[in-house]
Short mmCIF file of C-alpha atoms in Angstrom, two decimals:
data_model
loop_
_atom_site.label_atom_id
_atom_site.label_comp_id
_atom_site.label_asym_id
_atom_site.label_seq_id
_atom_site.Cartn_x
_atom_site.Cartn_y
_atom_site.Cartn_z
CA MET A 1 -39.86 16.15 139.10
CA GLN A 2 -42.59 13.90 137.62
CA LYS A 3 -44.25 10.82 139.33
CA LEU A 4 -43.47 7.81 137.29
CA PRO A 5 -46.12 7.44 134.66
CA ALA A 6 -45.96 3.69 134.10
CA PRO A 7 -44.38 0.38 135.31
CA GLU A 8 -42.12 0.69 132.31
CA PHE A 9 -41.01 3.68 130.43
CA TYR A 10 -37.92 5.55 129.71
CA ALA A 11 -37.21 9.27 129.89
CA THR A 12 -34.60 11.16 127.62
CA THR A 13 -33.25 14.69 127.83
CA LYS A 14 -30.75 16.68 125.55
CA MET A 15 -28.55 19.09 126.84
CA ASN A 16 -26.20 21.61 125.79
CA ILE A 17 -23.15 21.12 128.16
CA SER A 18 -20.74 23.94 126.79
CA ALA A 19 -21.51 26.50 129.40
CA LEU A 20 -21.18 24.25 132.74
CA GLN A 21 -18.61 26.06 134.87
CA ASP A 22 -16.14 24.12 137.26
CA GLY A 23 -18.04 22.03 139.68
CA GLU A 24 -21.39 22.54 138.13
CA ARG A 25 -23.55 19.41 137.35
CA ALA A 26 -26.80 18.83 135.15
CA GLY A 27 -28.54 15.46 134.62
CA LEU A 28 -31.45 13.13 134.87
CA VAL A 29 -32.42 11.76 138.31
CA MET A 30 -34.58 8.94 139.72
CA MET A 31 -35.40 10.41 143.07
CA GLY A 32 -36.80 8.49 146.17
CA ASN A 33 -35.06 7.07 149.46
CA TYR A 34 -32.72 5.85 147.32
CA HIS A 35 -31.61 7.92 144.47
CA THR A 36 -29.53 7.69 141.34
CA TYR A 37 -28.50 10.38 138.80
CA LEU A 38 -26.67 10.67 135.46
CA CYS A 39 -25.14 13.89 134.93
CA ALA A 40 -22.76 16.04 132.99
CA ARG A 41 -20.11 17.57 135.17
CA ASN A 42 -17.32 20.24 134.58
CA ASN A 43 -14.30 18.86 136.59
CA LYS A 44 -11.46 21.46 136.50
CA GLY A 45 -12.16 22.00 132.80
CA LYS A 46 -12.91 18.52 131.78
CA LYS A 47 -16.39 17.55 130.79
CA GLU A 48 -17.54 14.18 132.27
CA ILE A 49 -20.55 11.97 132.22
CA VAL A 50 -20.95 10.70 135.75
CA LEU A 51 -23.24 8.14 137.45
CA TYR A 52 -24.18 8.75 141.08
CA GLU A 53 -25.89 6.76 143.89
CA GLY A 54 -27.20 7.88 147.33
CA ASN A 55 -29.68 7.10 149.86
CA GLN A 56 -31.85 8.66 152.72
CA GLU A 57 -29.28 7.36 155.46
CA THR A 58 -26.35 9.10 153.93
CA CYS A 59 -28.25 12.33 153.51
CA GLY A 60 -25.85 15.25 153.80
CA TYR A 61 -22.88 13.34 152.51
CA PRO A 62 -21.78 13.31 148.96
CA PRO A 63 -23.51 10.62 146.77
CA ARG A 64 -21.33 7.70 145.74
CA GLU A 65 -19.67 7.84 142.27
CA LEU A 66 -20.35 4.74 140.40
CA SER A 67 -18.80 5.50 136.85
CA THR A 68 -17.29 8.27 134.76
CA VAL A 69 -16.66 8.70 131.26
CA GLU A 70 -14.97 11.63 129.84
CA CYS A 71 -17.07 13.71 127.20
CA ASP A 72 -15.76 16.29 124.81
CA VAL A 73 -19.15 17.36 123.23
CA GLU A 74 -21.42 20.30 123.24
CA ASN A 75 -24.58 18.32 123.09
CA LEU A 76 -25.30 15.24 125.30
CA TRP A 77 -28.41 13.08 125.60
CA LEU A 78 -29.18 11.23 128.90
CA LYS A 79 -31.74 8.44 129.11
CA VAL A 80 -32.87 6.23 132.04
CA CYS A 81 -35.05 3.11 131.19
CA VAL A 82 -37.46 1.98 133.93
CA LEU A 83 -38.05 -1.43 134.17
CA SER A 84 -41.20 -3.21 135.54
CA ASN A 85 -39.24 -4.89 138.20
CA ALA A 86 -38.59 -1.66 140.03
CA THR A 87 -35.17 -1.01 138.61
CA CYS A 88 -33.57 1.32 136.08
CA GLN A 89 -30.69 1.55 133.60
CA TYR A 90 -29.02 4.83 132.50
CA SER A 91 -27.22 5.55 129.14
CA TYR A 92 -25.99 8.43 127.34
CA SER A 93 -25.53 9.49 123.45
CA VAL A 94 -23.37 12.24 121.82
CA ASN A 95 -25.62 11.92 118.70
CA GLY A 96 -29.03 11.39 119.84
CA ASP A 97 -29.21 8.05 118.19
CA ASP A 98 -26.59 5.80 119.42
CA TYR A 99 -26.87 5.38 123.28
CA THR A 100 -23.99 3.82 125.48
CA PRO A 101 -25.49 1.91 128.42
CA PHE A 102 -23.93 1.79 131.93
CA ASP A 103 -23.23 -1.49 133.21
CA PHE A 104 -25.46 -1.07 136.52
CA THR A 105 -29.08 -2.23 136.86
CA LEU A 106 -30.30 0.21 139.81
CA LYS A 107 -33.15 -0.12 142.17
CA ILE A 108 -36.11 2.35 142.31
CA ASP A 109 -37.00 3.01 145.84
CA LYS A 110 -40.11 5.34 146.75
CA GLY A 111 -39.38 8.20 148.95
CA GLN A 112 -41.46 8.46 152.42
CA TRP A 113 -43.21 11.69 151.33
CA ILE A 114 -42.60 12.20 147.56
CA GLY A 115 -42.91 8.62 146.25
CA SER A 116 -40.68 7.66 143.24
CA LYS A 117 -40.04 10.49 140.74
CA VAL A 118 -37.89 11.20 137.60
CA GLY A 119 -36.53 14.63 136.84
CA VAL A 120 -33.68 16.96 135.44
CA PHE A 121 -31.66 19.03 137.64
CA PHE A 122 -28.64 21.52 137.54
CA VAL A 123 -26.57 22.02 140.39
CA LEU A 124 -24.86 25.63 140.63
CA THR A 125 -21.73 26.13 142.46
CA ARG A 126 -22.01 29.95 142.76
CA ILE A 127 -24.57 32.32 144.09
CA LEU A 128 -25.58 35.38 141.58
CA LEU A 129 -25.96 38.20 143.73
CA THR A 130 -26.65 41.88 142.06
CA GLY A 131 -24.49 40.95 139.06
CA LYS A 132 -21.42 39.45 141.11
CA ASP A 133 -20.46 35.77 141.39
CA LEU A 134 -19.75 34.80 145.03
CA LEU A 135 -18.15 31.26 145.38
CA MET A 136 -19.77 28.79 147.77
#
């Protein structure tokens, strides 16, 4: 996680999503009391790009899914553009050059203790313990 470096900027990450297991997610997040993230998800063997939102009041509940796109690629680029009016827009690319934006402009809201941050994440659906996988 990184504090926002400027009023306007963009953050891009390239991921190889070929090894995502069922239920796993990896992506780019804007964190605060209101948080949004764009991620690659393996949904029963299908790779998808998913945009989510959540907030402090619904902590402990699944975030709301805003949009889903099927994605049958090995490498994926995710981008968040932060705008000077404290909003952001997400987009993705399958070649690193041409980005497809999501039709959402989402607010950025600082967290009570952490402020606003941008970062990358990975959600593992199993625990690795002494070489054995235990499903959670």
